[in-house]
Amino acid sequence: MLTGRPASSNDTDLADSRLTAIVIAAVAAASAGLVLSPGLPEDLGRPGGPLLQSAAIIGSMLLVASFVAVLLKKIGHPGKAGFRAHVWLASVGAVLVIVHSTGSVAKIPSLLLLSLAGLVALGVWSRLAGSKRMARTFGSKLAGFSKPDEATRARLAELITHKKSLLSTIDSNALEAVFSLKPRHWITAPGTALTYHRAVMEEHRLIGTRASVSLAQAYWRPLHRLLAWGFVAGLLIHVITVTVFAGYVADGRAVYWWRIAEWGS
Amino acid sequence: MTRLALMIDLERCTGCKSCEVACKAEHALGPGERRNRVVWLGGTASEENQGRPPLDFLALACQHCERPACLRACPVEPKAITKDPQTGIVQVNEDLCVGCGECVTACPYGAMGYDAGGHHAVKCDLCVERRADGEPTTACASVCPTNAISFGERDALDRQAMAQDRRRIDNDPFLLGPATIYLDRTDPLRPALDARERTVPAVIDPGHAMAGDTTAYPYGVKRADRLADRIEPGGCNICFNSCTTKFHFHKGRLVKVTGNEEDPVLQGRVCPKSQLSLQLYSSTERLTQPLKRVGARGENAFEPISWDQALDEIGAKMAAIRAEHGPEALGLFSGTRTGTLTNRGYIRMFAKLWGTPNFVTTEPFCSSGKNLAYSMIQGYSGPGNTYTEGDMGSAALHVYWGDNQAETRPVHFGMINDWRLERGARMIAIDPRQTVTASKADWHLAIRPGGDMALGLAVAHHILSQDLHDQEFCDTWVLGWERWRDFIVEKGYTPDWAAPIADIAADDIRRLAEEIAAADGCILYGSRGINQHMNSTQSNRVLMFIAAVTGNWGRAGGAYFNMSASLPIDLNIPEERCAKISRPKLRTSPVGWTEAMLQDRPYPLRAVIANNNPMALWPDQTETRKAFAALDLLVHVDIFPNETSAWADYVLPAATGIEKGEVGRACEDRRIVWIDRMIDPPGQAKPDGWIWIELGKRFGFEDVLREEWKDSARFWDEALISNIQLRGVTQKRLHSTPYRWVRFPVETEQAPEIQTLYLEGTSAHGAPAGHRFPTTSGKLEFWTEALEAKFEPYGLSALPEFYGERESLVDMAYVELLDDDAVEGVIGPFASGGLAPRGRIVQPDETHPAANLRAQGYTLELLTGRPAAPHFHSWTHYAWQAQEMWPDLYAQIHPDTAAELGLADGARVTVETSHGSVEALAWIYPGIRRHAVFVPIGWGERQPFNPWRPVNFLTDKSQRDPISEQTNLKSLLCRVTPV
């Protein structure tokens, strides 16, 4: 195992050993919670009971905060601190949410647990194994030193011209050579931003960007992001459903948890 | 905007990876963490390449694109990757980087690095911080041994490339606007580089995991803690290149080793090994205290003891052995690791005082044949030319004959290659493999292993029979050349005769002879490919003959150049203090000692002090290990633990290089490089000189091996330079230059250095006036009655009768040794006057041993030799970065052979000879002869990173040149099987 000792960085990295310890601790805590929760009094041991519902609320807030911590890098906040926060918040949040679930996997909300497991697995893989693959990528691609395909080059030239023309709408001061879309572009000029994004995707396809590395290395991050957005969306749906459509969720049983409305009964 | 860039010249790059080492040292990068890498690009032979498989080296670093894909892929805001609008340099801010790896995926050049330990991207920034500290160029360019890397303003580099009319590689297939300029190979017939058509060998940079705690300094140390506050000039003590170096210190700690740009010859060029010595000095694997064996031999169980206890006990055991068996029962073995001052000074003194003739070095494995041949012909062992533009740089033709200089002495090759390109000189390589050297040559002749003497005789035959020789030089300066000529003609050593032996077409042999004869200055480079054969002495003499008859001797730009130049050290010992030696030396080669160790025949050898690693170095390891197990006393002096230490009774930790004060190895061109003692050895390790002086005190030798000579500088001045050739090489003179070397011979401190020795009109140093060469006659001596008389006891002649190897795919005449090592044989007039076996040349018939072996399935030709430039014997196997680059023992195998065996590149195989077997990883390489297999030296079973059995389990101790005792390490029959 490598020790995390970047010579030129002034910020503290979350070392692999620390990450491993956090994940192991989280798994242990979640397991302990699942084992112990059946022993609680019935009122407290149910997912919607005051104890476990509180755990769910706090856990969900921590997971959303973890999500936001990563997004902060898009708006100028230091990446490494954000990443450390992301790991800590997600770990604690996940434990609380898992304990809240009481291990029930037969119902639709268990999809959230599944995506949470996927998120953790992908994240841990990227740090412990994916990072080594990334290191080994150096010198493994020779496409840049291959005989150029003139048709590809011509199409790339067209795309560059096209992107430059789009930039006059998106960000007139920007240089295509160093430009990438930011959240504000999607807000201020969503249509043009989408067109620009599609040009970028075609450029990547022509260059063979993701095809130049292994599937896992190429797609772990898109998949991680997809799962994260899906998880947040699912979490939102679950919260709204159990608090507003409590009657629908209860499906004829007693609504014992805190809610706003019991629509759907 | 002043766009900065690198320019990489593929014609010059030899893939040595010196730039990689420099980069990691400059930026304190750890394993797997890269800002640059030299990618070896192989490929298959094609008509476009004139039937030669391509081999190129792509020095890869960030291209500093106009449209950097990495920057655009970075998801962080503000970007962790930025582009300087003035210089165009693309940099990564490691604090902002979140380690997502999108930039790594995005870069189509694969030039974005990643620190898997610190989880962030790393990349080349053209050494921004280094240049801000006042250095004029990048770390990679500053060390490049071949001048393949230039750094500067892109426009200027552009103009430079245009001025040279060089073809460029189109490295912009995706319109990213890379700044880096790549100059393609110069051969206009070669197709432009298309990397997609090329293959990368699996055995290079395979990305093995490496434990963090074994990655020694400077990985991960902040730049501020690595900035030098003191820089000392010195040199590298590893190989014959004798690179001059600078040692950089921060608060007394060695932080970096670089080339010395003040050296007028090397100009800062330095190979990876010199730089990797930083990792050796810092290694946690070093031996640091004396050890005494507590378990069985080979068990590697020891207890730490004090120096006094170790030396007292060793001394007592030595005295007991001397009392019972005589002083000759002590054998002393040393080599590269031991260092020149110890090999040529301290140990030799001890041996003379003690009274044993049995002190040998690794010479019989490397160079004894050529040393003897030079001495016979020229009167001094070593070439007289120098790596200067006016001398070797002025040659019109460079013929590398069994010398892979590009990988074994990369800095010297870089200089030759540079001059060749500037001057338009031709280069020919004769080697069973397309080595890196051969890959640069205009013409590669893939000779059969063991065919060199036959080829040489045929070249000589053609030159003489066609009157292409230099008649005036021959008549004036060569004694006995007509006798040789008549003998070669009488024997019928024609190109047609040699063709099936050397496996080179007769017309090619004629062409080669004509090119050599016609060149206005031809240098024939010979090395281990010529030396490591049973006909070592005679093969060297034949090549020397070719050089002489074509007038390529004693001139600038013309030579037979078989490194290195022996230091003419005369020991300062009073004659009366030398102990009486009553028995002659056992065999000159230490592998000839094994019967004395096992059977006490011809007389007992009961104790060995090994100063390097015989349990990897000695041919025929099976027999060697049996013999070492039978010793009464084995003392091992070394810097790292290895197989020999595991078997030793006592292990003594030694110092090296700047820990003790030393001169560089015997340099190829007579430069003596002095290395000051600059740091203390680790723990209780001691300089070798200290050990021998202290051991000598146990026997009352302190009046000769004096206490004050523990100071190596004093020892040099007072004990080692009494020879007329060295008298001027004093410490004062060595320290008078900023590069710390003096080229001998210099009789006084004021005497000028001589660029080329033996020029017409000069007299050899110390020889009578008019004696151009330092022989008795003053001429080159090919045949004299005195010489013939010296050959006679061996059953051989001074005339060059052909014999080749016992193990080959064709049945060659071979020499049969009539005396095994258990009998005395004869007292050899050469090779230190020791006991020697008699020989008899056997003509091939149906009972040829090779035919028998082939019938048993040994149908491949095995040759052994040095691996790539970052490795040297076992030294570099303790440097983590060398292990990262070339971790595993490999066997180069031709693709057709591999296909027959069903092998994939990188597959594990067993290589087996009739003498033993090793395992290795297959490197499928079309540049090797169809039926040849190459396995490199240097690996051992107890090395810390990637242990493998040493190649000497495959070699045979009995296949030795009777004259020089040189072992055949280049032509053995083997078979390969998948594991």
Tab-separated table of N, CA and C in Angstrom, chain A residues 6-107:
chain	number	residue	atom	x	y	z
A	6	PRO	N	1.837	13.286	-0.639
A	6	PRO	CA	2.146	14.158	-1.767
A	6	PRO	C	3.115	15.263	-1.344
A	7	ALA	N	4.194	15.387	-2.117
A	7	ALA	CA	5.250	16.312	-1.706
A	7	ALA	C	4.875	17.766	-1.925
A	8	SER	N	4.038	18.023	-2.921
A	8	SER	CA	3.806	19.414	-3.263
A	8	SER	C	2.450	19.920	-2.791
A	9	SER	N	1.674	19.068	-2.155
A	9	SER	CA	0.360	19.496	-1.699
A	9	SER	C	0.438	20.011	-0.268
A	10	ASN	N	-0.295	21.065	-0.009
A	10	ASN	CA	-0.321	21.603	1.343
A	10	ASN	C	-1.555	21.168	2.108
A	11	ASP	N	-2.499	20.568	1.402
A	11	ASP	CA	-3.729	20.152	2.048
A	11	ASP	C	-3.605	18.677	2.447
A	12	THR	N	-4.366	18.298	3.446
A	12	THR	CA	-4.266	16.934	3.940
A	12	THR	C	-5.223	16.039	3.167
A	13	ASP	N	-4.646	14.995	2.641
A	13	ASP	CA	-5.451	14.039	1.903
A	13	ASP	C	-6.061	13.037	2.887
A	14	LEU	N	-7.188	12.470	2.487
A	14	LEU	CA	-7.757	11.391	3.279
A	14	LEU	C	-7.067	10.103	2.831
A	15	ALA	N	-6.182	9.608	3.667
A	15	ALA	CA	-5.383	8.444	3.281
A	15	ALA	C	-6.261	7.211	3.141
A	16	ASP	N	-5.788	6.277	2.333
A	16	ASP	CA	-6.539	5.036	2.114
A	16	ASP	C	-6.823	4.317	3.435
A	17	SER	N	-5.841	4.329	4.295
A	17	SER	CA	-6.015	3.613	5.569
A	17	SER	C	-7.129	4.264	6.389
A	18	ARG	N	-7.185	5.601	6.360
A	18	ARG	CA	-8.234	6.314	7.105
A	18	ARG	C	-9.612	6.020	6.498
A	19	LEU	N	-9.676	6.052	5.179
A	19	LEU	CA	-10.942	5.780	4.506
A	19	LEU	C	-11.426	4.359	4.834
A	20	THR	N	-10.488	3.433	4.780
A	20	THR	CA	-10.841	2.038	5.080
A	20	THR	C	-11.383	1.926	6.506
A	21	ALA	N	-10.726	2.613	7.418
A	21	ALA	CA	-11.157	2.561	8.823
A	21	ALA	C	-12.560	3.154	8.970
A	22	ILE	N	-12.795	4.258	8.288
A	22	ILE	CA	-14.119	4.905	8.370
A	22	ILE	C	-15.201	3.959	7.850
A	23	VAL	N	-14.920	3.348	6.707
A	23	VAL	CA	-15.933	2.468	6.098
A	23	VAL	C	-16.178	1.245	6.986
A	24	ILE	N	-15.094	0.686	7.503
A	24	ILE	CA	-15.257	-0.489	8.380
A	24	ILE	C	-16.066	-0.105	9.624
A	25	ALA	N	-15.740	1.059	10.166
A	25	ALA	CA	-16.475	1.521	11.355
A	25	ALA	C	-17.952	1.734	11.033
A	26	ALA	N	-18.201	2.285	9.850
A	26	ALA	CA	-19.601	2.544	9.465
A	26	ALA	C	-20.364	1.232	9.296
A	27	VAL	N	-19.710	0.273	8.642
A	27	VAL	CA	-20.366	-1.026	8.439
A	27	VAL	C	-20.634	-1.687	9.794
A	28	ALA	N	-19.652	-1.584	10.678
A	28	ALA	CA	-19.821	-2.181	12.011
A	28	ALA	C	-20.967	-1.495	12.760
A	29	ALA	N	-20.990	-0.175	12.671
A	29	ALA	CA	-22.039	0.576	13.381
A	29	ALA	C	-23.413	0.235	12.826
A	30	ALA	N	-23.505	0.183	11.499
A	30	ALA	CA	-24.791	-0.134	10.876
A	30	ALA	C	-25.239	-1.550	11.259
A	31	SER	N	-24.278	-2.476	11.231
A	31	SER	CA	-24.610	-3.865	11.585
A	31	SER	C	-25.077	-3.952	13.033
A	32	ALA	N	-24.334	-3.240	13.894
A	32	ALA	CA	-24.723	-3.247	15.310
A	32	ALA	C	-26.118	-2.666	15.479
A	33	GLY	N	-26.396	-1.613	14.754
A	33	GLY	CA	-27.714	-0.980	14.833
A	33	GLY	C	-28.812	-1.936	14.400
A	34	LEU	N	-28.537	-2.648	13.309
A	34	LEU	CA	-29.536	-3.582	12.789
A	34	LEU	C	-29.761	-4.749	13.759
A	35	VAL	N	-28.670	-5.164	14.394
A	35	VAL	CA	-28.787	-6.280	15.340
A	35	VAL	C	-29.524	-5.834	16.600
A	36	LEU	N	-29.211	-4.637	17.043
A	36	LEU	CA	-29.778	-4.180	18.328
A	36	LEU	C	-31.203	-3.642	18.209
A	37	SER	N	-31.577	-3.115	17.053
A	37	SER	CA	-32.876	-2.435	16.956
A	37	SER	C	-34.078	-3.339	17.252
A	38	PRO	N	-34.052	-4.631	16.883
A	38	PRO	CA	-35.200	-5.477	17.251
A	38	PRO	C	-35.379	-5.597	18.757
A	39	GLY	N	-34.314	-5.350	19.504
A	39	GLY	CA	-34.398	-5.461	20.958
A	39	GLY	C	-35.017	-4.239	21.613
A	40	LEU	N	-35.217	-3.211	20.838
A	40	LEU	CA	-35.807	-1.992	21.405
A	40	LEU	C	-37.300	-2.206	21.644
A	41	PRO	N	-37.873	-1.421	22.547
A	41	PRO	CA	-39.332	-1.448	22.701
A	41	PRO	C	-39.988	-1.189	21.347
A	42	GLU	N	-41.192	-1.791	21.150
A	42	GLU	CA	-41.808	-1.741	19.827
A	42	GLU	C	-41.908	-0.323	19.289
A	43	ASP	N	-42.243	0.628	20.156
A	43	ASP	CA	-42.411	2.017	19.715
A	43	ASP	C	-41.116	2.582	19.142
A	44	LEU	N	-40.050	2.176	19.776
A	44	LEU	CA	-38.761	2.745	19.356
A	44	LEU	C	-38.123	1.962	18.220
A	45	GLY	N	-38.422	0.685	18.116
A	45	GLY	CA	-37.722	-0.193	17.165
A	45	GLY	C	-38.301	-0.189	15.775
A	46	ARG	N	-39.416	0.495	15.574
A	46	ARG	CA	-40.015	0.528	14.243
A	46	ARG	C	-39.394	1.656	13.414
A	47	PRO	N	-39.315	1.475	12.068
A	47	PRO	CA	-38.665	2.508	11.227
A	47	PRO	C	-39.280	3.884	11.405
A	48	GLY	N	-40.611	3.904	11.631
A	48	GLY	CA	-41.266	5.200	11.750
A	48	GLY	C	-41.407	5.679	13.171
A	49	GLY	N	-40.886	4.893	14.114
A	49	GLY	CA	-40.943	5.291	15.506
A	49	GLY	C	-40.113	6.534	15.751
A	50	PRO	N	-40.323	7.166	16.880
A	50	PRO	CA	-39.642	8.453	17.111
A	50	PRO	C	-38.124	8.339	17.037
A	51	LEU	N	-37.562	7.234	17.501
A	51	LEU	CA	-36.103	7.111	17.508
A	51	LEU	C	-35.551	6.917	16.100
A	52	LEU	N	-36.132	5.908	15.412
A	52	LEU	CA	-35.566	5.593	14.099
A	52	LEU	C	-35.981	6.614	13.043
A	53	GLN	N	-37.142	7.220	13.228
A	53	GLN	CA	-37.492	8.281	12.275
A	53	GLN	C	-36.561	9.479	12.457
A	54	SER	N	-36.214	9.754	13.721
A	54	SER	CA	-35.246	10.842	13.953
A	54	SER	C	-33.913	10.491	13.310
A	55	ALA	N	-33.532	9.222	13.451
A	55	ALA	CA	-32.270	8.783	12.809
A	55	ALA	C	-32.358	8.993	11.312
A	56	ALA	N	-33.531	8.668	10.736
A	56	ALA	CA	-33.697	8.825	9.296
A	56	ALA	C	-33.594	10.275	8.890
A	57	ILE	N	-34.218	11.140	9.687
A	57	ILE	CA	-34.193	12.573	9.342
A	57	ILE	C	-32.763	13.096	9.384
A	58	ILE	N	-32.091	12.771	10.487
A	58	ILE	CA	-30.703	13.257	10.606
A	58	ILE	C	-29.833	12.634	9.518
A	59	GLY	N	-30.002	11.322	9.335
A	59	GLY	CA	-29.193	10.625	8.329
A	59	GLY	C	-29.407	11.208	6.949
A	60	SER	N	-30.680	11.469	6.618
A	60	SER	CA	-30.968	12.026	5.290
A	60	SER	C	-30.342	13.399	5.130
A	61	MET	N	-30.417	14.177	6.189
A	61	MET	CA	-29.822	15.517	6.110
A	61	MET	C	-28.309	15.418	5.922
A	62	LEU	N	-27.691	14.464	6.610
A	62	LEU	CA	-26.243	14.286	6.465
A	62	LEU	C	-25.887	13.834	5.056
A	63	LEU	N	-26.712	12.941	4.512
A	63	LEU	CA	-26.425	12.453	3.151
A	63	LEU	C	-26.595	13.567	2.126
A	64	VAL	N	-27.626	14.372	2.334
A	64	VAL	CA	-27.798	15.508	1.410
A	64	VAL	C	-26.634	16.481	1.578
A	65	ALA	N	-26.211	16.677	2.826
A	65	ALA	CA	-25.061	17.566	3.065
A	65	ALA	C	-23.804	16.998	2.399
A	66	SER	N	-23.668	15.685	2.445
A	66	SER	CA	-22.527	15.029	1.789
A	66	SER	C	-22.571	15.293	0.291
A	67	PHE	N	-23.759	15.216	-0.251
A	67	PHE	CA	-23.986	15.479	-1.679
A	67	PHE	C	-23.594	16.916	-2.011
A	68	VAL	N	-24.038	17.814	-1.143
A	68	VAL	CA	-23.753	19.246	-1.371
A	68	VAL	C	-22.250	19.520	-1.219
A	69	ALA	N	-21.612	18.806	-0.270
A	69	ALA	CA	-20.177	19.029	-0.039
A	69	ALA	C	-19.381	18.785	-1.305
A	70	VAL	N	-19.810	17.798	-2.075
A	70	VAL	CA	-19.107	17.512	-3.326
A	70	VAL	C	-19.417	18.573	-4.365
A	71	LEU	N	-20.675	19.008	-4.373
A	71	LEU	CA	-21.059	20.024	-5.363
A	71	LEU	C	-20.343	21.354	-5.132
A	72	LEU	N	-19.896	21.565	-3.877
A	72	LEU	CA	-19.246	22.848	-3.561
A	72	LEU	C	-17.992	23.080	-4.389
A	73	LYS	N	-17.373	21.971	-4.844
A	73	LYS	CA	-16.154	22.135	-5.640
A	73	LYS	C	-16.449	22.845	-6.953
A	74	LYS	N	-17.731	22.820	-7.334
A	74	LYS	CA	-18.125	23.477	-8.577
A	74	LYS	C	-18.251	24.986	-8.422
A	75	ILE	N	-18.315	25.409	-7.175
A	75	ILE	CA	-18.515	26.845	-6.974
A	75	ILE	C	-17.421	27.453	-6.118
A	76	GLY	N	-16.236	26.861	-6.225
A	76	GLY	CA	-15.070	27.540	-5.693
A	76	GLY	C	-14.646	27.191	-4.298
A	77	HIS	N	-15.151	26.112	-3.749
A	77	HIS	CA	-14.720	25.726	-2.410
A	77	HIS	C	-13.673	24.622	-2.505
A	78	PRO	N	-12.714	24.629	-1.588
A	78	PRO	CA	-11.579	23.711	-1.688
A	78	PRO	C	-12.022	22.262	-1.785
A	79	GLY	N	-11.434	21.553	-2.728
A	79	GLY	CA	-11.843	20.192	-3.023
A	79	GLY	C	-11.542	19.190	-1.942
A	80	LYS	N	-10.357	19.254	-1.359
A	80	LYS	CA	-9.963	18.201	-0.423
A	80	LYS	C	-10.787	18.256	0.865
A	81	ALA	N	-11.023	19.478	1.362
A	81	ALA	CA	-11.861	19.619	2.563
A	81	ALA	C	-13.273	19.137	2.250
A	82	GLY	N	-13.748	19.499	1.079
A	82	GLY	CA	-15.078	19.059	0.647
A	82	GLY	C	-15.152	17.552	0.577
A	83	PHE	N	-14.064	16.948	0.100
A	83	PHE	CA	-14.071	15.491	-0.015
A	83	PHE	C	-14.076	14.827	1.358
A	84	ARG	N	-13.283	15.376	2.261
A	84	ARG	CA	-13.270	14.793	3.607
A	84	ARG	C	-14.668	14.874	4.232
A	85	ALA	N	-15.291	16.044	4.046
A	85	ALA	CA	-16.651	16.222	4.576
A	85	ALA	C	-17.611	15.231	3.926
A	86	HIS	N	-17.441	15.054	2.619
A	86	HIS	CA	-18.288	14.137	1.854
A	86	HIS	C	-18.228	12.726	2.462
A	87	VAL	N	-17.035	12.276	2.762
A	87	VAL	CA	-16.865	10.912	3.280
A	87	VAL	C	-17.453	10.794	4.686
A	88	TRP	N	-17.106	11.735	5.542
A	88	TRP	CA	-17.596	11.666	6.928
A	88	TRP	C	-19.123	11.765	6.990
A	89	LEU	N	-19.670	12.760	6.295
A	89	LEU	CA	-21.122	12.966	6.333
A	89	LEU	C	-21.853	11.762	5.753
A	90	ALA	N	-21.329	11.262	4.635
A	90	ALA	CA	-21.990	10.125	3.986
A	90	ALA	C	-21.927	8.888	4.870
A	91	SER	N	-20.817	8.702	5.540
A	91	SER	CA	-20.666	7.498	6.365
A	91	SER	C	-21.629	7.507	7.534
A	92	VAL	N	-21.653	8.638	8.242
A	92	VAL	CA	-22.552	8.725	9.397
A	92	VAL	C	-24.009	8.677	8.930
A	93	GLY	N	-24.271	9.426	7.852
A	93	GLY	CA	-25.640	9.460	7.321
A	93	GLY	C	-26.108	8.080	6.904
A	94	ALA	N	-25.222	7.366	6.237
A	94	ALA	CA	-25.595	6.021	5.762
A	94	ALA	C	-25.909	5.090	6.930
A	95	VAL	N	-25.109	5.191	7.990
A	95	VAL	CA	-25.347	4.344	9.167
A	95	VAL	C	-26.745	4.619	9.721
A	96	LEU	N	-27.062	5.886	9.857
A	96	LEU	CA	-28.360	6.240	10.447
A	96	LEU	C	-29.515	5.780	9.556
A	97	VAL	N	-29.351	5.961	8.265
A	97	VAL	CA	-30.420	5.563	7.349
A	97	VAL	C	-30.594	4.042	7.342
A	98	ILE	N	-29.475	3.341	7.390
A	98	ILE	CA	-29.552	1.871	7.391
A	98	ILE	C	-30.219	1.381	8.684
A	99	VAL	N	-29.831	1.980	9.782
A	99	VAL	CA	-30.448	1.581	11.052
A	99	VAL	C	-31.945	1.866	11.005
A	100	HIS	N	-32.303	3.017	10.433
A	100	HIS	CA	-33.726	3.377	10.285
A	100	HIS	C	-34.472	2.312	9.490
A	101	SER	N	-33.814	1.708	8.536
A	101	SER	CA	-34.493	0.735	7.660
A	101	SER	C	-34.818	-0.570	8.394
A	102	THR	N	-34.136	-0.818	9.500
A	102	THR	CA	-34.255	-2.068	10.273
A	102	THR	C	-33.969	-3.297	9.413
A	103	GLY	N	-33.283	-3.091	8.315
A	103	GLY	CA	-32.880	-4.229	7.486
A	103	GLY	C	-33.970	-4.718	6.562
A	104	SER	N	-35.049	-3.994	6.471
A	104	SER	CA	-36.144	-4.414	5.607
A	104	SER	C	-35.751	-4.188	4.142
A	105	VAL	N	-35.758	-5.277	3.365
A	105	VAL	CA	-35.350	-5.143	1.957
A	105	VAL	C	-36.481	-5.531	1.014
A	106	ALA	N	-37.632	-5.777	1.543
A	106	ALA	CA	-38.719	-6.267	0.698
A	106	ALA	C	-39.555	-5.149	0.097
A	107	LYS	N	-39.336	-3.939	0.536
A	107	LYS	CA	-40.177	-2.836	0.080
A	107	LYS	C	-39.421	-1.904	-0.842
